[in-house]
Tab-separated table of C-alpha atoms in Angstrom:
chain	number	residue	atom	x	y	z
A	1	MET	CA	67.683	84.366	87.045
A	2	LEU	CA	69.860	87.511	86.952
A	3	TYR	CA	68.757	88.306	90.503
A	4	LEU	CA	70.023	84.954	91.807
A	5	TRP	CA	73.401	85.325	90.060
A	6	LEU	CA	73.818	88.830	91.466
A	7	LYS	CA	72.841	87.648	94.919
A	8	ALA	CA	75.374	84.799	94.748
A	9	PHE	CA	78.182	87.143	93.675
A	10	HIS	CA	77.145	89.646	96.340
A	11	ILE	CA	77.376	86.968	99.047
A	12	VAL	CA	80.770	85.740	97.800
A	13	SER	CA	82.039	89.339	97.786
A	14	VAL	CA	80.756	89.866	101.341
A	15	VAL	CA	82.536	86.703	102.508
A	16	CYS	CA	85.822	87.821	100.910
A	17	TRP	CA	85.548	91.347	102.322
A	18	PHE	CA	84.790	90.101	105.823
A	19	ALA	CA	87.665	87.621	105.655
A	20	GLY	CA	89.938	90.628	105.204
A	21	LEU	CA	88.113	92.719	107.807
A	22	PHE	CA	88.629	89.907	110.323
A	23	TYR	CA	92.220	89.043	109.402
A	24	LEU	CA	93.824	92.466	108.905
A	25	PRO	CA	93.303	93.637	112.511
A	26	ARG	CA	94.678	90.279	113.664
A	27	LEU	CA	97.818	91.040	111.635
A	28	PHE	CA	97.916	94.421	113.411
A	29	VAL	CA	97.937	92.567	116.748
A	30	TYR	CA	100.962	90.516	115.720
A	31	HIS	CA	102.648	93.493	114.068
A	32	ALA	CA	102.255	95.594	117.230
A	33	GLN	CA	103.872	92.779	119.210
A	34	SER	CA	106.785	92.297	116.820
A	35	GLU	CA	110.140	93.725	117.765
A	36	ASP	CA	112.593	92.857	114.994
A	37	ALA	CA	112.828	94.687	111.667
A	38	VAL	CA	112.358	91.549	109.556
A	39	SER	CA	109.043	90.713	111.233
A	40	LYS	CA	107.817	94.292	110.996
A	41	GLU	CA	108.606	94.416	107.279
A	42	ARG	CA	106.951	91.047	106.678
A	43	PHE	CA	103.768	92.177	108.447
A	44	SER	CA	103.745	95.436	106.482
A	45	VAL	CA	103.888	93.519	103.204
A	46	MET	CA	101.150	91.111	104.299
A	47	GLU	CA	98.922	93.976	105.463
A	48	ARG	CA	99.389	95.960	102.268
A	49	LYS	CA	98.684	92.979	100.007
A	50	LEU	CA	95.602	91.969	101.989
A	51	TYR	CA	94.230	95.511	102.037
A	52	ARG	CA	94.888	96.372	98.401
A	53	GLY	CA	94.611	92.967	96.760
A	54	ILE	CA	91.646	91.423	98.562
A	55	MET	CA	89.800	93.861	100.783
A	56	GLY	CA	89.585	96.795	98.365
A	57	PRO	CA	88.340	94.820	95.354
A	58	SER	CA	85.960	92.811	97.560
A	59	MET	CA	84.443	95.957	99.066
A	60	ILE	CA	83.921	97.430	95.604
A	61	ALA	CA	82.295	94.189	94.429
A	62	VAL	CA	79.986	94.189	97.470
A	63	LEU	CA	78.857	97.708	96.658
A	64	ILE	CA	78.402	97.024	92.933
A	65	PHE	CA	76.456	93.780	93.350
A	66	GLY	CA	74.443	95.099	96.301
A	67	GLY	CA	73.568	98.290	94.452
A	68	TRP	CA	72.645	96.294	91.378
A	69	LEU	CA	70.353	94.055	93.437
A	70	ILE	CA	68.614	97.064	94.941
A	71	SER	CA	68.247	98.714	91.538
A	72	LEU	CA	66.296	95.708	90.220
A	73	ASN	CA	63.457	96.315	92.675
A	74	PRO	CA	64.046	99.280	95.010
A	75	SER	CA	60.495	99.371	96.355
A	76	ALA	CA	60.836	95.801	97.646
A	77	TYR	CA	63.764	96.853	99.807
A	78	PHE	CA	62.700	100.280	100.996
A	79	THR	CA	58.936	100.064	101.529
A	80	GLN	CA	58.717	96.931	103.658
A	81	GLY	CA	60.236	98.131	106.923
A	82	GLY	CA	63.422	99.828	107.981
A	83	TRP	CA	65.712	96.819	108.020
A	84	MET	CA	67.399	97.827	104.746
A	85	HIS	CA	68.014	101.364	105.993
A	86	ALA	CA	69.634	99.942	109.114
A	87	LYS	CA	71.698	97.490	107.042
A	88	LEU	CA	72.938	100.228	104.701
A	89	THR	CA	73.853	102.370	107.704
A	90	LEU	CA	75.963	99.503	109.037
A	91	VAL	CA	77.538	99.021	105.597
A	92	ALA	CA	78.491	102.717	105.649
A	93	LEU	CA	80.118	102.164	109.061
A	94	LEU	CA	81.986	99.154	107.639
A	95	ILE	CA	83.281	101.283	104.786
A	96	GLY	CA	84.565	103.750	107.363
A	97	TYR	CA	86.139	100.896	109.348
A	98	HIS	CA	87.736	99.639	106.131
A	99	HIS	CA	89.346	103.035	105.541
A	100	VAL	CA	90.514	103.272	109.157
A	101	CYS	CA	92.216	99.911	108.581
A	102	GLY	CA	93.891	101.433	105.523
A	103	ALA	CA	95.176	104.317	107.630
A	104	TYR	CA	96.630	101.818	110.121
A	105	VAL	CA	98.289	99.900	107.268
A	106	LYS	CA	100.038	103.130	106.227
A	107	ARG	CA	101.058	103.990	109.799
A	108	PHE	CA	102.580	100.572	110.340
A	109	ALA	CA	104.418	100.804	107.001
A	110	ARG	CA	105.953	104.138	108.076
A	111	GLY	CA	106.849	102.732	111.498
A	112	GLU	CA	104.501	105.184	113.222
A	113	ASN	CA	102.175	102.833	115.089
A	114	THR	CA	101.304	104.182	118.550
A	115	ARG	CA	98.670	101.602	119.515
A	116	SER	CA	99.197	98.455	121.585
A	117	HIS	CA	98.314	94.920	120.604
A	118	VAL	CA	95.480	95.096	123.160
A	119	PHE	CA	93.892	97.989	121.262
A	120	TYR	CA	93.963	95.969	118.042
A	121	ARG	CA	92.428	92.953	119.795
A	122	TRP	CA	89.410	95.104	120.685
A	123	PHE	CA	89.459	96.850	117.302
A	124	ASN	CA	89.203	93.381	115.709
A	125	GLU	CA	85.791	92.814	117.339
A	126	VAL	CA	84.027	95.708	115.554
A	127	PRO	CA	83.330	93.897	112.239
A	128	VAL	CA	82.184	90.792	114.135
A	129	LEU	CA	79.453	92.763	115.891
A	130	ILE	CA	78.421	94.555	112.701
A	131	LEU	CA	78.233	91.266	110.778
A	132	LEU	CA	76.064	89.739	113.502
A	133	VAL	CA	73.576	92.610	113.318
A	134	ILE	CA	73.551	92.678	109.496
A	135	VAL	CA	72.815	88.948	109.261
A	136	ILE	CA	69.982	89.293	111.784
A	137	LEU	CA	68.565	92.254	109.858
A	138	VAL	CA	68.664	90.428	106.513
A	139	VAL	CA	67.354	87.067	107.719
A	140	VAL	CA	64.876	88.059	110.457
A	141	ARG	CA	63.885	91.521	109.160
A	142	PRO	CA	62.767	92.591	112.641
A	143	PHE	CA	61.372	95.915	111.464
């Protein structure tokens, strides 16, 4: 029963983290397009609150619940193909992406953004592709 509770909390944490990973770069798009000081300040506040208040805690929860799940039966995850290794590699890339987002939050707050809204539109697609591959790995377990 513990396994199912942990799995449920892990999935909820993943959903919350990805909501932030999808929305924050979209805020960057609008922030990069904004021209007045009031809008820029408003976007900076929204970005900071999303990053610190939702994304950070959600990422930590994902790692705690995911690690806990693995610790209950590590051989089940690591001896039946390489799908878990691939998934964890993608999670590591997502953690890096998360921290890059944090660096952009700080740059915008200091008024030092040098990227265009077009860059952020493409940047916004990275977590979508990673999520697609992770879901396929977990559900299909192709290898």
